[in-house]
mmCIF file of C-alpha atoms in Angstrom:
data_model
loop_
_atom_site.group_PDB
_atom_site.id
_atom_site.type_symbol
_atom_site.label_atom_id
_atom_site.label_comp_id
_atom_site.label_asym_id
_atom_site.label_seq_id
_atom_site.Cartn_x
_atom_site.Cartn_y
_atom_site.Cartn_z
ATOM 1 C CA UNK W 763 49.616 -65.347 -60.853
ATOM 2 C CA UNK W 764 52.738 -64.262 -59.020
ATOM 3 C CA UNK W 765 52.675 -61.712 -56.673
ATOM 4 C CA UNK W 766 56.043 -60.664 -56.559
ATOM 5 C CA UNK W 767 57.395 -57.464 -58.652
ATOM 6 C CA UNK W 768 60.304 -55.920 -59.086
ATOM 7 C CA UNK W 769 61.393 -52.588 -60.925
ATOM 8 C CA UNK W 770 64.428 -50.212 -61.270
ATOM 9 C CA UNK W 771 63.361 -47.235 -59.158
ATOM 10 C CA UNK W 772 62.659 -44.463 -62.250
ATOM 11 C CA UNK W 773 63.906 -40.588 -61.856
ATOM 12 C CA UNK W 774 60.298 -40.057 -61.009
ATOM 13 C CA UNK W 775 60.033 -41.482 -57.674
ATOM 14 C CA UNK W 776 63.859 -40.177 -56.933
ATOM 15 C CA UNK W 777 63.824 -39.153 -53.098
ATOM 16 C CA UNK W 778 60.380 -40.122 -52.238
ATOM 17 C CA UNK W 779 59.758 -41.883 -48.977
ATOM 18 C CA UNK W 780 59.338 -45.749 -49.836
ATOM 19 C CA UNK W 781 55.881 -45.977 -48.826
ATOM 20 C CA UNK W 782 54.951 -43.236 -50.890
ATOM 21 C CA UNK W 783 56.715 -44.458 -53.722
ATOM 22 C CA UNK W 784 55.594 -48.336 -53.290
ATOM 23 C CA UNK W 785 51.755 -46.893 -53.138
ATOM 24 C CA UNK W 786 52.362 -44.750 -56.320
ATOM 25 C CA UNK W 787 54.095 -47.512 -58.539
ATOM 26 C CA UNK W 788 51.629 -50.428 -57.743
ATOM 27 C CA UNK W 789 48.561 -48.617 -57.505
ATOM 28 C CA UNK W 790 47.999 -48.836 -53.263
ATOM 29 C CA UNK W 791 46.866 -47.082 -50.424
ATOM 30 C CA UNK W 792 49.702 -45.413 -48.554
ATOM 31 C CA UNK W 793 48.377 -47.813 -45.592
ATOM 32 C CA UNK W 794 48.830 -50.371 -47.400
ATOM 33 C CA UNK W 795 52.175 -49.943 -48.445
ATOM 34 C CA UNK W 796 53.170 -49.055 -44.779
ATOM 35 C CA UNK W 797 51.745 -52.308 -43.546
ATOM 36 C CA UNK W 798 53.649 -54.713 -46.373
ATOM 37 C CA UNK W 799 57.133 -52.477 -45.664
ATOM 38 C CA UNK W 800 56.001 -53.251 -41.733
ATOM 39 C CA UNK W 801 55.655 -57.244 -42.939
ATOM 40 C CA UNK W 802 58.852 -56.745 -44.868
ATOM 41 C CA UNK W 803 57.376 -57.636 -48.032
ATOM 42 C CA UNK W 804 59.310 -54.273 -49.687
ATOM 43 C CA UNK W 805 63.404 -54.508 -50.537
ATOM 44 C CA UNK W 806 65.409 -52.409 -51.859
ATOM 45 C CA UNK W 807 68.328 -54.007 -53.258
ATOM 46 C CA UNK W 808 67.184 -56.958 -51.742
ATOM 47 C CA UNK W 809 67.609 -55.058 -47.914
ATOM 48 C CA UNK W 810 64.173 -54.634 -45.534
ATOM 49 C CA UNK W 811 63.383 -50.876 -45.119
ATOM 50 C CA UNK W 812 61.228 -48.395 -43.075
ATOM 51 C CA UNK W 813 58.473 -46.448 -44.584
ATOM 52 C CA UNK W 814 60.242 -43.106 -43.843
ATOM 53 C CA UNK W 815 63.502 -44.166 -45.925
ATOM 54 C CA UNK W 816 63.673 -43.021 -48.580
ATOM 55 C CA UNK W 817 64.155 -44.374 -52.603
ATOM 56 C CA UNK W 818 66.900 -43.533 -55.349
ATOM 57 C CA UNK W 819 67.031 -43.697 -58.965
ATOM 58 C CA UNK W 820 68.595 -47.312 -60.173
ATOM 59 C CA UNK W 821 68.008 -49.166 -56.916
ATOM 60 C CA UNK W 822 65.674 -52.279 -57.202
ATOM 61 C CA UNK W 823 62.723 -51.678 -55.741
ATOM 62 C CA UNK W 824 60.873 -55.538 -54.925
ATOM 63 C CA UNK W 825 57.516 -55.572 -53.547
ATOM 64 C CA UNK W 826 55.498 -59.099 -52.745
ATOM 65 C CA UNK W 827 51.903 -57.639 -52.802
ATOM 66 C CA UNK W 828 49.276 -58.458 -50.703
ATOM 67 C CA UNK W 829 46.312 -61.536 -52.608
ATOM 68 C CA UNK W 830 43.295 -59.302 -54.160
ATOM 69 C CA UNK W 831 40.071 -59.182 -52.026
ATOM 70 C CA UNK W 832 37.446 -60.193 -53.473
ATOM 71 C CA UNK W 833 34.468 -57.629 -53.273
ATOM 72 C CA UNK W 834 31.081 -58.814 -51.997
ATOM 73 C CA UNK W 835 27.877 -59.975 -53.788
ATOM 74 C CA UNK W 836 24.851 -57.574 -53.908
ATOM 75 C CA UNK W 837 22.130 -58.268 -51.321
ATOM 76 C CA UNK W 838 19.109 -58.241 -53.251
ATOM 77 C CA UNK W 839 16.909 -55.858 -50.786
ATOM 78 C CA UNK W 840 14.220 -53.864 -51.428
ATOM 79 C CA UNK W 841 15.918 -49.900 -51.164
ATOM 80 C CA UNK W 842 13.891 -46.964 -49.971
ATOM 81 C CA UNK W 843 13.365 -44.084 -51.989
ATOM 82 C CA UNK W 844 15.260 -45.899 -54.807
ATOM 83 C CA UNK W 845 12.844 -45.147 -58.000
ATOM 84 C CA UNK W 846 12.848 -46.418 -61.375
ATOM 85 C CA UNK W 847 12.301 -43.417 -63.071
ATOM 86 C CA UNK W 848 12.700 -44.753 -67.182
ATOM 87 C CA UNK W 849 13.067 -48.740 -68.276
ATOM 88 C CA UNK W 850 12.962 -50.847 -71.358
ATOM 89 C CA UNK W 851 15.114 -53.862 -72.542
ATOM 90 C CA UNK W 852 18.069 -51.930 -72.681
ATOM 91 C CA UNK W 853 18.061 -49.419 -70.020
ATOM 92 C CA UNK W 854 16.777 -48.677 -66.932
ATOM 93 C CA UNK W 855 17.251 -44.928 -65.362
ATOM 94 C CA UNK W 856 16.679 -44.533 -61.399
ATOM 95 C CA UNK W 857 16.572 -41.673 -58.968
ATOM 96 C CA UNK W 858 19.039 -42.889 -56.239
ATOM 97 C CA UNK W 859 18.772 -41.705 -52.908
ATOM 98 C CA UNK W 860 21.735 -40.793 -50.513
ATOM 99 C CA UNK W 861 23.134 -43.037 -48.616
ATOM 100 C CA UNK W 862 23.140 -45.711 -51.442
ATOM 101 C CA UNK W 863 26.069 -46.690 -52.868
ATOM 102 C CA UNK W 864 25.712 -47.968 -57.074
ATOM 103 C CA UNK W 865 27.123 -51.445 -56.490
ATOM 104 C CA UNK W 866 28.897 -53.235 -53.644
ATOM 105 C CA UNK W 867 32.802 -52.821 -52.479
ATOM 106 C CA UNK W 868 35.157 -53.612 -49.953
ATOM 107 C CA UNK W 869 33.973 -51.772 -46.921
ATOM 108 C CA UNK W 870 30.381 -50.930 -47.916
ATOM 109 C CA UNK W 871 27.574 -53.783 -47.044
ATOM 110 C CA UNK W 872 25.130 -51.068 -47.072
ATOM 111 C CA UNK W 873 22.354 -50.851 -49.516
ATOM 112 C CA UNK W 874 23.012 -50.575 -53.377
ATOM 113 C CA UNK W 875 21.624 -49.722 -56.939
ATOM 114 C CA UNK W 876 22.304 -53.696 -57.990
ATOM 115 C CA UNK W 877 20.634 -55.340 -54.855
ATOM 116 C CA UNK W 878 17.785 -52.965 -54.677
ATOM 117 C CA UNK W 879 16.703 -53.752 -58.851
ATOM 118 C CA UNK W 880 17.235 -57.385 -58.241
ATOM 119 C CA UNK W 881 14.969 -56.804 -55.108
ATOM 120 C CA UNK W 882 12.422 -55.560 -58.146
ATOM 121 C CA UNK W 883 12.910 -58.183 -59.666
ATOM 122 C CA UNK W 884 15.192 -57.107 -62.660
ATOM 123 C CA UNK W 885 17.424 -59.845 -64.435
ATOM 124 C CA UNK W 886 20.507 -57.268 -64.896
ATOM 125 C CA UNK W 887 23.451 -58.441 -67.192
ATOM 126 C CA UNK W 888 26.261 -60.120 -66.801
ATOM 127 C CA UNK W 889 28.256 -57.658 -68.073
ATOM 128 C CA UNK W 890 31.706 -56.265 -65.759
ATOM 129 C CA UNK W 891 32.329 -57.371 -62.711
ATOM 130 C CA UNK W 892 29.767 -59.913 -61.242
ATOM 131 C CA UNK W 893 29.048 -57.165 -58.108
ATOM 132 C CA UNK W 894 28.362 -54.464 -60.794
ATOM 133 C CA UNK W 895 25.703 -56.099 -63.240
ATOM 134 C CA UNK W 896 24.588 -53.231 -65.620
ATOM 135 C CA UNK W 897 26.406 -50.404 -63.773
ATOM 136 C CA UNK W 898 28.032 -48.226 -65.822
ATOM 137 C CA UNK W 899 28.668 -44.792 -63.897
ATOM 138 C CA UNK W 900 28.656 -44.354 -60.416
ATOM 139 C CA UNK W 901 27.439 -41.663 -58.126
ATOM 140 C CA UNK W 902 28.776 -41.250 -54.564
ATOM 141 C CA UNK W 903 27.091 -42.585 -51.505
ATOM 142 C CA UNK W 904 26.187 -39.100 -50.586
ATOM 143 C CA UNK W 905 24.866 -37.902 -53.824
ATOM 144 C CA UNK W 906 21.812 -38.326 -54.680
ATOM 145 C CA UNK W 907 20.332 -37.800 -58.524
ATOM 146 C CA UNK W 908 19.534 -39.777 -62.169
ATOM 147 C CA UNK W 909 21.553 -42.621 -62.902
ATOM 148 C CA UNK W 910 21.623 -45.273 -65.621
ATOM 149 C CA UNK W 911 22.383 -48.699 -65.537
ATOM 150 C CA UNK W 912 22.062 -51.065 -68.375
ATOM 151 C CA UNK W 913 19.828 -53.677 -68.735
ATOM 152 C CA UNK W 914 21.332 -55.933 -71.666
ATOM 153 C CA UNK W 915 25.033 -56.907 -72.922
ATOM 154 C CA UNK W 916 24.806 -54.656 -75.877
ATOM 155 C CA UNK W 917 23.413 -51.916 -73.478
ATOM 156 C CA UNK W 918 26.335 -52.138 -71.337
ATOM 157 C CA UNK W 919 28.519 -52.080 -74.178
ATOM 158 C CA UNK W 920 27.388 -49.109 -75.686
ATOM 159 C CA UNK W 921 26.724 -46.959 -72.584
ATOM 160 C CA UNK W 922 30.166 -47.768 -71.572
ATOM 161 C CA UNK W 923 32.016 -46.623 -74.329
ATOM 162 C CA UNK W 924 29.827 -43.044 -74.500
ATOM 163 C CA UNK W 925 30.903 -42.809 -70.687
ATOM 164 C CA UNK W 926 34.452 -43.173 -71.797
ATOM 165 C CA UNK W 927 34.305 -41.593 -74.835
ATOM 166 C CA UNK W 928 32.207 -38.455 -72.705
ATOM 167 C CA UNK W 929 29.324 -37.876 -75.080
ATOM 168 C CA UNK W 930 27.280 -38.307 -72.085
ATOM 169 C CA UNK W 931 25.628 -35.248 -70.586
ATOM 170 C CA UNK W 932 25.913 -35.019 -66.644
ATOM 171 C CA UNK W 933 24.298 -31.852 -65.246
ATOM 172 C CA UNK W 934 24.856 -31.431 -61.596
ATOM 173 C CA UNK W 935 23.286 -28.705 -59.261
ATOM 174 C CA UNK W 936 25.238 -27.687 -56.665
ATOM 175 C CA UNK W 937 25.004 -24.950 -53.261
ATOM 176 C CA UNK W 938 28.323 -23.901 -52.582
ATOM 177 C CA UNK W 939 29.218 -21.048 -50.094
ATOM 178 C CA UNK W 940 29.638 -17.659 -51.359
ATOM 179 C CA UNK W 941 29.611 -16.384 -54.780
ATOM 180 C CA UNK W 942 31.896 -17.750 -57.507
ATOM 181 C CA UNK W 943 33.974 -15.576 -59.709
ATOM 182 C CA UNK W 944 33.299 -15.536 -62.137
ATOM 183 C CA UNK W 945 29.378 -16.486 -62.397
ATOM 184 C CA UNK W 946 30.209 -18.818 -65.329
ATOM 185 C CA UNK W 947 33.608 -20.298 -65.341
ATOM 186 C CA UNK W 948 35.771 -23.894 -65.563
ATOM 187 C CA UNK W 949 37.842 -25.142 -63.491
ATOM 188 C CA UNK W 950 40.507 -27.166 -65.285
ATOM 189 C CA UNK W 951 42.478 -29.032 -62.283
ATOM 190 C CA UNK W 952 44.332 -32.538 -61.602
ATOM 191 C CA UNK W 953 42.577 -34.205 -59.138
ATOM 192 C CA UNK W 954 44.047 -37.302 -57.503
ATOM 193 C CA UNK W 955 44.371 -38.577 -53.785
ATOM 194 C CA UNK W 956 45.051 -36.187 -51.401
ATOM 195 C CA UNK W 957 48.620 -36.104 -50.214
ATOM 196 C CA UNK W 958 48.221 -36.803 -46.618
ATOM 197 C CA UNK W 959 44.335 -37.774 -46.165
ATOM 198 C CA UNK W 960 44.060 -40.740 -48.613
ATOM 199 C CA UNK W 961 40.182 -41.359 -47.272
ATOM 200 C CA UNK W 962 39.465 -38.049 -49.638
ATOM 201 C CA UNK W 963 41.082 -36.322 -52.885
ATOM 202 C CA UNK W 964 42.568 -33.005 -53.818
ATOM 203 C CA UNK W 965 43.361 -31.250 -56.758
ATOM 204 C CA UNK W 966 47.622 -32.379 -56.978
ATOM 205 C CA UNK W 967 49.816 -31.826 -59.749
ATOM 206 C CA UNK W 968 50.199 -35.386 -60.565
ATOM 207 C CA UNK W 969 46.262 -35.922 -60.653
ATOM 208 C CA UNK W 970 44.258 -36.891 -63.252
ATOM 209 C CA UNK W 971 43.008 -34.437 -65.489
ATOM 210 C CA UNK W 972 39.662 -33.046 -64.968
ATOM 211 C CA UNK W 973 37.783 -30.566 -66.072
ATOM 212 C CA UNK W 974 34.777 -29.209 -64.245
ATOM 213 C CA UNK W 975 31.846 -26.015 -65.787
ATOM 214 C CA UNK W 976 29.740 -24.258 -63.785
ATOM 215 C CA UNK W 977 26.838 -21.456 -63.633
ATOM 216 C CA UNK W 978 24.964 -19.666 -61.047
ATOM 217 C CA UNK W 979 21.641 -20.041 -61.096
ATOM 218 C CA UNK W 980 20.851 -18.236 -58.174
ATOM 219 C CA UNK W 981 22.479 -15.920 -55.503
ATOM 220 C CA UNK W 982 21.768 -15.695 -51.932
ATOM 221 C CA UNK W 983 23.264 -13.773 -48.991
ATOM 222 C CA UNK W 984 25.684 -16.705 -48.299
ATOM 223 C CA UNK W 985 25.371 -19.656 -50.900
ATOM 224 C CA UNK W 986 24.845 -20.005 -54.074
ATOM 225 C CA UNK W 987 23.089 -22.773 -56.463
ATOM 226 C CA UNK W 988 24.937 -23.763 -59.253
ATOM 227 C CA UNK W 989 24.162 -26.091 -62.322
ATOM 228 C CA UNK W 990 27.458 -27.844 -63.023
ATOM 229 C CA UNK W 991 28.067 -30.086 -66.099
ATOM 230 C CA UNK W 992 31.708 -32.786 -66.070
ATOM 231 C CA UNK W 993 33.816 -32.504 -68.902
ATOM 232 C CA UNK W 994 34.918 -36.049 -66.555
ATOM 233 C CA UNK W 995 34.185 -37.819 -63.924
ATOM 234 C CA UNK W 996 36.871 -38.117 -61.018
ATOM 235 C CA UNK W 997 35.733 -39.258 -57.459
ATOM 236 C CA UNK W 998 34.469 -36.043 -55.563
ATOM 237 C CA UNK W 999 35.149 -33.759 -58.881
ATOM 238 C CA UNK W 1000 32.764 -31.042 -57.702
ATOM 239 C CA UNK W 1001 33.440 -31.253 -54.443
ATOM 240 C CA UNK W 1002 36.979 -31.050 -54.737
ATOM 241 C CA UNK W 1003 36.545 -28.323 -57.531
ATOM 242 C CA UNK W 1004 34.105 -25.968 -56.070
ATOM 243 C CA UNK W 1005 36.355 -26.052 -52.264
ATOM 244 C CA UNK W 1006 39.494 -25.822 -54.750
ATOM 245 C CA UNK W 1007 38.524 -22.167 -56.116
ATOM 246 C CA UNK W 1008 37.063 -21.360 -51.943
ATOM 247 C CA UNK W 1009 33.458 -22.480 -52.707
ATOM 248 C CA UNK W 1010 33.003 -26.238 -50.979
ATOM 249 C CA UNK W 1011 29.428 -27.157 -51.288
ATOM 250 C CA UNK W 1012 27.683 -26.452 -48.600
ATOM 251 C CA UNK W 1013 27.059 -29.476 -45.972
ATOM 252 C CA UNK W 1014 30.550 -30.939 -46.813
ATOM 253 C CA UNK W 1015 32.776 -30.084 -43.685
ATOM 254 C CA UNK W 1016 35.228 -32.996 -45.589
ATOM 255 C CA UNK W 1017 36.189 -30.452 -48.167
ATOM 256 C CA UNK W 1018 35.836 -27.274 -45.984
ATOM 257 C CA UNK W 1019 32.347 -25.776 -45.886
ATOM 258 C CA UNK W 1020 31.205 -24.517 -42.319
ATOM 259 C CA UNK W 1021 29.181 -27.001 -40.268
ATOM 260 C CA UNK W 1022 27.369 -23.947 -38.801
ATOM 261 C CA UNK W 1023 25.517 -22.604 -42.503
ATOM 262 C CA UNK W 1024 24.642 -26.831 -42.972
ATOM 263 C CA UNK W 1025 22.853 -27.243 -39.048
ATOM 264 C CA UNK W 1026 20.938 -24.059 -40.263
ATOM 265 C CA UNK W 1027 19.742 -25.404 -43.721
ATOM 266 C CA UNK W 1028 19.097 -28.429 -41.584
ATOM 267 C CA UNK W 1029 21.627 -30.538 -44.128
ATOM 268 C CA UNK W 1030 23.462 -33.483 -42.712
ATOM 269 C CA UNK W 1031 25.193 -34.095 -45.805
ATOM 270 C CA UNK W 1032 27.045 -32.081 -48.911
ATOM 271 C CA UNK W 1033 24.264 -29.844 -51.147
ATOM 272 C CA UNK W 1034 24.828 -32.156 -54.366
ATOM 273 C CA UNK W 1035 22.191 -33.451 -56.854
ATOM 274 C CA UNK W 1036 22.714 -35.243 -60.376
ATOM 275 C CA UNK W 1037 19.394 -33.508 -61.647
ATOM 276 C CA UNK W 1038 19.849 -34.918 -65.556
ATOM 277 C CA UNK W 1039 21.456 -37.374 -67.753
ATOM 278 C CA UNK W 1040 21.430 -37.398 -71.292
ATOM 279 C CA UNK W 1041 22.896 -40.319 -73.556
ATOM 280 C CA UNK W 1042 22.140 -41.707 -76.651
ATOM 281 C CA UNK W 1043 19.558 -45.044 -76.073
ATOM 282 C CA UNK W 1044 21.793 -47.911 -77.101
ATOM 283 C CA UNK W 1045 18.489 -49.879 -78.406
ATOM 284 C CA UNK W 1046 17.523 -46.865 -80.610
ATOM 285 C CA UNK W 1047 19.753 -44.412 -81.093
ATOM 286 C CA UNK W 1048 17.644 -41.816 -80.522
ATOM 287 C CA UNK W 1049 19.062 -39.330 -77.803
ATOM 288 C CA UNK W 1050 16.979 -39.061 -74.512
ATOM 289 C CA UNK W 1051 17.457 -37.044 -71.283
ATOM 290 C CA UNK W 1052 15.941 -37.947 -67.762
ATOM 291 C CA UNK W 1053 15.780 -35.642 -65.360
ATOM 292 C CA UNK W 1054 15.443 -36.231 -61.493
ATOM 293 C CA UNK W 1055 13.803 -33.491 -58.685
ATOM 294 C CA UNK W 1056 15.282 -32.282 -55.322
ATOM 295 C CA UNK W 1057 15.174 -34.731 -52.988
ATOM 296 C CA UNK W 1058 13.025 -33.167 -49.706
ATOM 297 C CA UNK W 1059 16.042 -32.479 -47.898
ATOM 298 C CA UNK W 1060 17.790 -30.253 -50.604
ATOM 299 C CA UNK W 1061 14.815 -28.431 -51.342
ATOM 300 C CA UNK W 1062 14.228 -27.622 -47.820
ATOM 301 C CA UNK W 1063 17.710 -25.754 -47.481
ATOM 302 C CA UNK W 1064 16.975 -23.941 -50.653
ATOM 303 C CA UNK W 1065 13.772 -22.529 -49.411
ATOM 304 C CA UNK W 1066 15.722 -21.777 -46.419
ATOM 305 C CA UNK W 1067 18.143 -19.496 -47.955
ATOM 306 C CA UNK W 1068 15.092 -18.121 -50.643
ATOM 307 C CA UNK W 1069 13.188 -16.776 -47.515
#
């Protein structure tokens, strides 16, 4: 497949700086698009450019982009603290641990959901991507909580399409500084990458939409715990939410929180748990909901703030 495209630069991207405007039309990191206007694999009306010029309306805008990497295999290891908390033919629920990511990428070759159920021995489907047999949702590295992954074809297919189609329930707890108000709100936001650290996202006007509904649970002097359920499921949604409305969870110095509240609740990463997930069993269509504990870590800073 050719790698060359071309389009008529649309009122949208009128005035934007070309590397801004290559990453937005094709789908690329901003770094990216810097290092093929460096290689001068961007034209604008067939002329090389800088990545500071900038782009008008009805000029051609030709990129050559750069051959798709190819994302690595799972390595089938045995994971710690991974545990299969529900399984049959069709699905198998786990409590994942931080520091695990849900299936292998480009730039992560640490451990994984996929290569730690192989490691159990678990024939997972060939269905998606052959470095993401069975996985269906993802949680972040450095969130911990319930998570399903299918176990057969028609599994996949039906979990899938109740992720998509969001009749899955995701319930989230949460310790975010201060006190939200109100106690029980939503936060209806865009979310996409943020404009000048593309490593992390922020809630931009051009995001996707995303809806976010939370509750306090419980108040202390300087946090508070939340339960949190996702009308969707962006990268970082409650993170970049709760720090959004001035409440980042607490232990996430990415999205604002003070690093001097986490050393004292002993945290060395963001207060964030998946604690339940309810779906409708693909096998039996029966609905079921699994529901995971605090890890040892969490529930330490909670005492913490309790006493």
């Amino acid at each position: 497949m050719s790698r060359y495209r071309s389009l008529v630069v649309p009122e949208g991207l009128d005035s934007m700086r070309v590397d801004a405007a290559v990453a937005k039309a094709f789908g690329l990191s901003r770094t990216v698009a810097a290092e093929l206007i460096e290689a001068g694999e961007v034209l604008i009306d067939g002329s090389r450019v800088t990545k500071s010029d900038r782009v008008s309306t009805g000029h051609s805008l030709e990129v050559t982009l750069p051959e798709p990497k190819q994302a690595p295999m799972p390595k089938e290891e045995i994971v710690e603290g991974l545990t299969v908390l529900y399984d049959d033919d069709d699905v198998i629920v786990v409590d994942k641990p931080v520091g695990v990511a849900a299936h292998p990428t480009l730039g992560w070759d640490g451990p994984t959901v996929v290569g730690g159920l192989q490691a159990m021995g678990y024939q997972l489907p060939d269905a998606g991507p052959p470095e993401r047999k069975g996985i269906v949702q993802r949680l972040d590295v450095g969130t911990s909580g319930v998570m399903v992954v299918a176990n057969s074809i028609p599994g996949y297919s039906v979990l899938k399409r109740a992720f998509k189609e969001r009749t899955v329930e995701k319930t989230y707890h949460a310790v975010v500084q201060g006190l939200p108000d109100p106690i029980v709100g939503t936060i209806d936001a865009p979310i996409g990458r943020h404009p000048s650290s593309g490593w992390k996202f922020a809630v931009t006007a051009d995001g996707r939409h995303s809806v976010t509904h939370y509750e306090v649970l419980e108040a202390f002097r300087e946090a508070s715990l939340l339960e949190v359920h996702l009308e969707t499921g962006r990268t970082h949604q409650i993170r970049v939410h709760m720090s959004s409305v001035g409440h980042p969870c607490v232990g996430d110095p990415m999205y604002g929180s003070d690093p001097n509240l986490g050393k004292r609740l002993g945290l060395i990463r963001q207060w964030l748990h998946a604690t339940a997930l309810g779906f409708v069993h693909p096998g039996t269509g029966v609905w079921m909901e699994v529901e995971s504990p605090y890890p040892p870590d969490l529930q330490h800073a909670v005492d913490v703030l309790r006493a």
